[in-house]
Short mmCIF file of N, CA and C in Angstrom, two decimals:
data_model
loop_
_atom_site.label_atom_id
_atom_site.label_comp_id
_atom_site.label_asym_id
_atom_site.label_seq_id
_atom_site.Cartn_x
_atom_site.Cartn_y
_atom_site.Cartn_z
N GLN A 1 -79.59 20.46 -119.78
CA GLN A 1 -78.44 19.58 -120.91
C GLN A 1 -79.33 18.83 -121.34
N VAL A 2 -79.52 18.57 -122.55
CA VAL A 2 -79.94 17.33 -123.49
C VAL A 2 -79.61 16.22 -123.41
N GLN A 3 -79.45 15.01 -123.60
CA GLN A 3 -78.96 13.90 -124.21
C GLN A 3 -79.74 13.49 -125.46
N LEU A 4 -79.35 12.92 -126.51
CA LEU A 4 -79.70 12.05 -127.25
C LEU A 4 -78.48 10.98 -127.28
N VAL A 5 -78.98 9.68 -127.72
CA VAL A 5 -78.38 8.69 -127.48
C VAL A 5 -79.33 8.11 -128.48
N GLU A 6 -78.34 7.71 -129.79
CA GLU A 6 -79.14 6.94 -130.70
C GLU A 6 -78.93 5.48 -130.35
N SER A 7 -79.14 4.46 -131.47
CA SER A 7 -79.38 3.01 -131.48
C SER A 7 -80.01 2.65 -132.89
N GLY A 8 -79.77 1.37 -133.05
CA GLY A 8 -80.02 0.40 -134.18
C GLY A 8 -79.25 0.30 -135.68
N GLY A 9 -77.97 0.87 -135.54
CA GLY A 9 -76.90 0.34 -136.20
C GLY A 9 -76.74 -0.50 -137.00
N GLY A 10 -75.41 -0.99 -137.51
CA GLY A 10 -74.95 -2.29 -137.63
C GLY A 10 -74.79 -2.85 -139.14
N LEU A 11 -74.17 -4.11 -139.53
CA LEU A 11 -74.55 -4.43 -140.78
C LEU A 11 -74.95 -5.00 -141.02
N VAL A 12 -75.55 -5.11 -142.50
CA VAL A 12 -76.93 -5.47 -143.68
C VAL A 12 -75.99 -5.40 -145.08
N GLN A 13 -76.75 -6.32 -145.17
CA GLN A 13 -76.80 -6.64 -146.82
C GLN A 13 -77.00 -5.60 -147.62
N ALA A 14 -76.60 -5.86 -148.67
CA ALA A 14 -77.13 -4.64 -149.42
C ALA A 14 -78.90 -5.09 -149.97
N GLY A 15 -79.65 -4.59 -149.55
CA GLY A 15 -80.92 -4.46 -150.23
C GLY A 15 -81.86 -4.93 -148.89
N GLY A 16 -80.99 -4.88 -147.61
CA GLY A 16 -81.56 -5.37 -146.17
C GLY A 16 -82.56 -3.87 -145.72
N SER A 17 -82.47 -3.99 -144.57
CA SER A 17 -83.93 -2.56 -143.57
C SER A 17 -82.64 -2.71 -142.77
N LEU A 18 -82.73 -1.38 -141.86
CA LEU A 18 -82.69 -1.30 -140.28
C LEU A 18 -83.26 0.30 -139.98
N ARG A 19 -83.72 -0.09 -138.49
CA ARG A 19 -84.27 1.26 -138.23
C ARG A 19 -83.45 1.34 -136.87
N LEU A 20 -82.84 2.91 -137.18
CA LEU A 20 -82.23 3.35 -136.31
C LEU A 20 -83.27 4.46 -135.21
N SER A 21 -82.88 4.42 -133.51
CA SER A 21 -83.55 5.24 -133.16
C SER A 21 -82.87 6.38 -132.13
N CYS A 22 -83.41 7.41 -131.98
CA CYS A 22 -82.68 8.85 -131.32
C CYS A 22 -83.66 9.08 -130.16
N ALA A 23 -83.24 8.58 -129.18
CA ALA A 23 -84.16 8.78 -127.91
C ALA A 23 -83.52 10.29 -127.47
N ALA A 24 -84.35 11.32 -126.99
CA ALA A 24 -84.00 12.09 -126.21
C ALA A 24 -83.97 12.34 -124.37
N SER A 25 -83.29 12.93 -123.79
CA SER A 25 -83.42 12.86 -122.52
C SER A 25 -82.79 13.73 -121.42
N GLY A 26 -83.25 14.66 -120.57
CA GLY A 26 -82.73 15.27 -119.98
C GLY A 26 -83.52 16.65 -119.99
N ARG A 27 -82.81 17.38 -119.84
CA ARG A 27 -84.21 19.23 -119.39
C ARG A 27 -84.88 19.52 -121.03
N ILE A 28 -85.88 18.81 -121.46
CA ILE A 28 -86.54 19.12 -122.23
C ILE A 28 -87.75 19.96 -122.13
N LEU A 29 -87.85 21.62 -122.73
CA LEU A 29 -89.14 21.77 -122.31
C LEU A 29 -89.91 22.01 -123.61
N THR A 30 -89.14 22.05 -124.65
CA THR A 30 -89.95 21.75 -126.03
C THR A 30 -89.15 20.96 -126.92
N LEU A 31 -89.68 20.11 -127.36
CA LEU A 31 -88.67 19.42 -128.70
C LEU A 31 -89.13 19.76 -130.34
N ASN A 32 -88.54 20.56 -130.67
CA ASN A 32 -88.54 21.00 -132.36
C ASN A 32 -88.52 19.84 -132.78
N ARG A 33 -87.66 20.22 -134.09
CA ARG A 33 -87.54 19.47 -134.82
C ARG A 33 -86.07 18.56 -134.97
N MET A 34 -86.75 17.43 -135.18
CA MET A 34 -85.55 16.53 -134.85
C MET A 34 -85.18 15.81 -136.02
N GLU A 35 -83.80 16.10 -136.82
CA GLU A 35 -83.57 15.13 -138.11
C GLU A 35 -82.09 14.52 -137.70
N TRP A 36 -82.08 13.56 -139.03
CA TRP A 36 -81.12 12.52 -138.98
C TRP A 36 -80.13 13.01 -140.44
N TYR A 37 -78.57 13.13 -139.87
CA TYR A 37 -77.41 13.02 -140.86
C TYR A 37 -76.75 12.17 -140.89
N ARG A 38 -75.95 11.91 -142.01
CA ARG A 38 -74.78 10.88 -141.80
C ARG A 38 -73.60 11.56 -142.37
N GLN A 39 -72.70 10.66 -142.43
CA GLN A 39 -71.36 11.32 -142.51
C GLN A 39 -70.68 9.95 -143.30
N ALA A 40 -69.77 10.02 -144.28
CA ALA A 40 -69.20 9.27 -144.68
C ALA A 40 -67.68 9.10 -144.94
N PRO A 41 -67.16 8.22 -144.78
CA PRO A 41 -66.28 8.77 -144.62
C PRO A 41 -65.23 9.40 -145.61
N GLY A 42 -64.30 10.44 -145.45
CA GLY A 42 -64.17 11.62 -146.90
C GLY A 42 -64.94 12.28 -147.02
N LYS A 43 -65.96 12.47 -146.57
CA LYS A 43 -67.08 13.50 -146.84
C LYS A 43 -67.46 14.55 -145.86
N GLN A 44 -68.37 15.12 -146.32
CA GLN A 44 -69.08 16.22 -145.24
C GLN A 44 -70.18 15.41 -144.89
N ARG A 45 -70.58 15.99 -143.64
CA ARG A 45 -71.96 15.43 -142.85
C ARG A 45 -73.48 16.03 -143.96
N GLU A 46 -74.25 15.11 -144.10
CA GLU A 46 -75.45 15.63 -144.80
C GLU A 46 -76.43 15.40 -144.25
N LEU A 47 -77.45 16.25 -144.49
CA LEU A 47 -79.02 15.88 -143.91
C LEU A 47 -79.23 14.97 -144.50
N VAL A 48 -79.72 13.73 -143.74
CA VAL A 48 -80.67 12.80 -144.32
C VAL A 48 -82.05 12.71 -144.54
N ALA A 49 -82.79 13.26 -142.94
CA ALA A 49 -84.14 13.55 -143.04
C ALA A 49 -84.45 14.37 -141.70
N GLY A 50 -85.49 15.13 -141.63
CA GLY A 50 -85.98 15.66 -141.02
C GLY A 50 -87.95 15.97 -140.45
N ILE A 51 -88.08 15.59 -139.36
CA ILE A 51 -89.41 15.69 -139.12
C ILE A 51 -89.53 16.93 -137.78
N GLY A 52 -90.54 17.56 -138.08
CA GLY A 52 -91.04 18.73 -137.39
C GLY A 52 -91.95 18.60 -136.21
N SER A 53 -92.34 18.67 -135.41
CA SER A 53 -92.89 18.72 -134.25
C SER A 53 -94.51 18.39 -134.19
N GLY A 54 -94.93 19.03 -135.21
CA GLY A 54 -95.87 18.37 -135.80
C GLY A 54 -96.25 17.39 -137.18
N GLY A 55 -94.95 16.94 -137.25
CA GLY A 55 -94.73 15.88 -138.45
C GLY A 55 -94.22 16.01 -139.68
N SER A 56 -94.32 17.15 -139.89
CA SER A 56 -93.96 17.45 -141.60
C SER A 56 -92.25 17.00 -141.38
N THR A 57 -92.07 16.44 -142.84
CA THR A 57 -90.95 15.57 -143.26
C THR A 57 -90.39 16.46 -144.22
N THR A 58 -88.76 15.91 -144.24
CA THR A 58 -88.39 16.48 -145.50
C THR A 58 -87.43 14.98 -145.53
N TYR A 59 -86.99 15.03 -146.94
CA TYR A 59 -86.07 13.74 -147.02
C TYR A 59 -84.97 14.22 -147.99
N ALA A 60 -83.59 13.83 -148.01
CA ALA A 60 -82.13 14.20 -149.42
C ALA A 60 -83.36 13.18 -150.26
N ASN A 61 -82.78 14.22 -151.40
CA ASN A 61 -83.55 13.17 -152.68
C ASN A 61 -82.62 11.39 -152.92
N SER A 62 -81.64 11.41 -152.41
CA SER A 62 -80.99 10.24 -152.59
C SER A 62 -81.79 9.57 -151.28
N VAL A 63 -82.68 9.23 -150.53
CA VAL A 63 -83.07 8.15 -149.94
C VAL A 63 -84.76 8.44 -150.05
N LYS A 64 -85.43 9.28 -150.80
CA LYS A 64 -86.52 9.57 -151.16
C LYS A 64 -87.28 8.11 -150.94
N GLY A 65 -88.56 7.69 -150.81
CA GLY A 65 -88.86 6.59 -151.29
C GLY A 65 -88.42 5.33 -150.51
N ARG A 66 -87.14 5.32 -149.91
CA ARG A 66 -86.31 4.43 -148.96
C ARG A 66 -86.16 4.39 -147.82
N PHE A 67 -86.64 5.74 -146.93
CA PHE A 67 -86.24 6.09 -145.78
C PHE A 67 -87.57 6.61 -145.70
N THR A 68 -87.91 6.43 -144.37
CA THR A 68 -89.07 7.26 -143.36
C THR A 68 -88.91 7.54 -142.18
N ILE A 69 -89.02 9.03 -141.87
CA ILE A 69 -88.70 9.64 -140.47
C ILE A 69 -89.74 9.55 -139.77
N SER A 70 -90.19 9.39 -138.22
CA SER A 70 -90.85 9.22 -137.97
C SER A 70 -90.97 9.92 -136.11
N ARG A 71 -91.83 10.06 -135.18
CA ARG A 71 -91.34 10.27 -134.20
C ARG A 71 -92.49 10.33 -133.36
N ASP A 72 -92.34 9.85 -132.07
CA ASP A 72 -92.89 9.55 -130.89
C ASP A 72 -92.95 10.35 -129.49
N ASN A 73 -93.78 11.75 -129.72
CA ASN A 73 -93.75 12.38 -128.97
C ASN A 73 -93.82 12.51 -127.46
N THR A 74 -94.60 11.25 -126.93
CA THR A 74 -94.24 10.80 -125.68
C THR A 74 -93.05 10.20 -125.31
N LYS A 75 -92.24 9.86 -126.33
CA LYS A 75 -91.20 9.32 -125.98
C LYS A 75 -89.51 9.87 -126.21
N ASN A 76 -90.18 11.44 -126.33
CA ASN A 76 -89.35 11.87 -126.97
C ASN A 76 -87.87 11.32 -128.08
N THR A 77 -88.91 10.39 -128.55
CA THR A 77 -87.80 9.71 -129.57
C THR A 77 -88.13 9.73 -131.15
N ALA A 78 -87.28 9.90 -131.78
CA ALA A 78 -87.63 9.87 -133.19
C ALA A 78 -86.76 8.33 -133.92
N TYR A 79 -87.28 8.21 -135.24
CA TYR A 79 -87.10 6.87 -135.78
C TYR A 79 -86.81 6.99 -137.43
N LEU A 80 -85.66 6.40 -137.55
CA LEU A 80 -85.69 6.43 -139.10
C LEU A 80 -85.69 4.98 -139.97
N GLN A 81 -86.52 4.82 -140.16
CA GLN A 81 -86.88 3.37 -140.61
C GLN A 81 -85.81 3.33 -142.33
N MET A 82 -84.60 2.37 -142.29
CA MET A 82 -83.90 2.76 -143.82
C MET A 82 -84.20 1.09 -144.52
N ASN A 83 -84.66 1.56 -145.75
CA ASN A 83 -85.13 0.32 -146.71
C ASN A 83 -84.35 -0.22 -147.72
N SER A 84 -84.13 -1.23 -148.56
CA SER A 84 -83.42 -0.79 -149.93
C SER A 84 -82.52 -0.64 -149.42
N LEU A 85 -81.34 -0.63 -148.63
CA LEU A 85 -79.89 -0.32 -148.48
C LEU A 85 -79.04 -0.40 -149.71
N ASN A 86 -77.99 0.16 -149.71
CA ASN A 86 -76.91 0.30 -150.61
C ASN A 86 -75.97 0.66 -150.15
N ALA A 87 -74.89 0.64 -150.54
CA ALA A 87 -73.45 0.53 -149.98
C ALA A 87 -73.48 2.37 -149.63
N GLU A 88 -73.83 2.95 -151.26
CA GLU A 88 -73.94 4.43 -150.33
C GLU A 88 -74.19 4.74 -149.14
N ASP A 89 -75.14 4.08 -148.40
CA ASP A 89 -75.81 4.68 -147.84
C ASP A 89 -74.97 4.16 -146.31
N THR A 90 -73.26 3.69 -146.27
CA THR A 90 -73.01 2.93 -145.48
C THR A 90 -72.08 4.61 -144.75
N ALA A 91 -72.17 5.08 -143.63
CA ALA A 91 -71.89 6.31 -142.81
C ALA A 91 -72.24 6.15 -141.35
N VAL A 92 -71.50 6.99 -140.78
CA VAL A 92 -71.85 7.10 -139.21
C VAL A 92 -73.38 8.07 -139.24
N TYR A 93 -74.54 7.62 -138.58
CA TYR A 93 -75.88 8.06 -138.51
C TYR A 93 -75.75 9.43 -137.43
N TYR A 94 -76.37 10.23 -137.31
CA TYR A 94 -76.30 11.16 -136.53
C TYR A 94 -77.88 12.19 -136.11
N CYS A 95 -78.11 12.07 -134.82
CA CYS A 95 -79.58 12.00 -134.70
C CYS A 95 -79.25 13.94 -134.39
N HIS A 96 -79.76 14.80 -134.51
CA HIS A 96 -79.75 16.17 -134.56
C HIS A 96 -81.34 16.62 -134.09
N ALA A 97 -81.08 17.43 -133.10
CA ALA A 97 -82.30 17.77 -132.35
C ALA A 97 -82.29 19.49 -131.88
N VAL A 98 -83.54 19.89 -132.16
CA VAL A 98 -83.32 21.51 -131.78
C VAL A 98 -84.19 21.62 -130.05
N VAL A 99 -84.20 21.82 -130.00
CA VAL A 99 -84.73 22.15 -128.47
C VAL A 99 -84.76 23.75 -127.49
N GLY A 100 -86.16 23.68 -127.17
CA GLY A 100 -86.57 25.40 -127.07
C GLY A 100 -87.68 26.07 -127.20
N ARG A 101 -88.13 26.88 -126.79
CA ARG A 101 -89.20 28.02 -127.29
C ARG A 101 -88.36 29.34 -127.83
N VAL A 102 -88.46 30.05 -126.68
CA VAL A 102 -87.93 31.47 -127.49
C VAL A 102 -86.14 31.30 -127.62
N VAL A 103 -85.70 30.38 -127.07
CA VAL A 103 -84.04 30.17 -127.08
C VAL A 103 -83.96 29.28 -127.56
N LEU A 104 -83.24 28.92 -128.43
CA LEU A 104 -83.30 27.40 -129.32
C LEU A 104 -82.11 26.60 -128.88
N SER A 105 -81.64 25.76 -128.56
CA SER A 105 -81.04 24.91 -128.46
C SER A 105 -80.14 23.93 -129.26
N HIS A 106 -79.17 23.12 -129.86
CA HIS A 106 -79.03 22.26 -130.78
C HIS A 106 -78.25 21.37 -129.79
N TYR A 107 -78.47 20.22 -130.33
CA TYR A 107 -78.22 19.22 -129.75
C TYR A 107 -77.30 17.77 -130.77
N TRP A 108 -76.48 17.17 -130.55
CA TRP A 108 -76.39 16.22 -131.62
C TRP A 108 -75.91 14.91 -130.40
N GLY A 109 -76.52 13.35 -131.16
CA GLY A 109 -75.70 12.22 -130.37
C GLY A 109 -74.45 11.90 -130.63
N GLN A 110 -74.59 10.72 -130.66
CA GLN A 110 -72.76 10.24 -130.82
C GLN A 110 -72.72 9.55 -131.34
N GLY A 111 -73.47 9.41 -132.87
CA GLY A 111 -73.48 8.49 -133.73
C GLY A 111 -73.98 7.09 -133.91
N THR A 112 -74.31 6.59 -134.74
CA THR A 112 -74.10 5.06 -135.14
C THR A 112 -73.50 4.82 -136.15
N GLN A 113 -72.95 3.95 -136.37
CA GLN A 113 -72.20 3.08 -137.71
C GLN A 113 -73.59 2.71 -138.18
N VAL A 114 -73.49 2.75 -139.49
CA VAL A 114 -74.15 1.95 -140.58
C VAL A 114 -73.27 1.35 -141.87
N THR A 115 -73.20 -0.12 -141.79
CA THR A 115 -72.93 -0.59 -143.14
C THR A 115 -73.53 -1.21 -143.99
N VAL A 116 -73.26 -1.24 -145.14
CA VAL A 116 -74.11 -1.97 -146.09
C VAL A 116 -73.07 -2.97 -146.65
N SER A 117 -72.92 -3.92 -146.36
CA SER A 117 -72.21 -4.99 -147.65
C SER A 117 -73.17 -5.07 -148.99
N SER A 118 -71.97 -5.31 -150.12
CA SER A 118 -72.52 -5.20 -151.64
C SER A 118 -72.41 -6.89 -151.86
#
């Protein structure tokens, strides 16, 4: 079993920055892709950014140029640096990880609230 613990959320003014962390622990044989999703009230959960084990990254168009995803494989931790935040970024942010070699398992964190005041 793998546990994902997110941290770093909070309340920030528009134009400000936050850095989210997602630490994976437990039975981790191979930590593959790590992703950040978000879900705003009344909306579907959406992919914000993802990073492969080799460091390749993808971003939602809405966050390109403002958010940066990174990972520290020695710590089994992914980060999401969020700059130039606006009210539309307000949501619960979830970490998602794919673990395994032949058989892949998916894990989710409990979520961390990000609120941007305008």
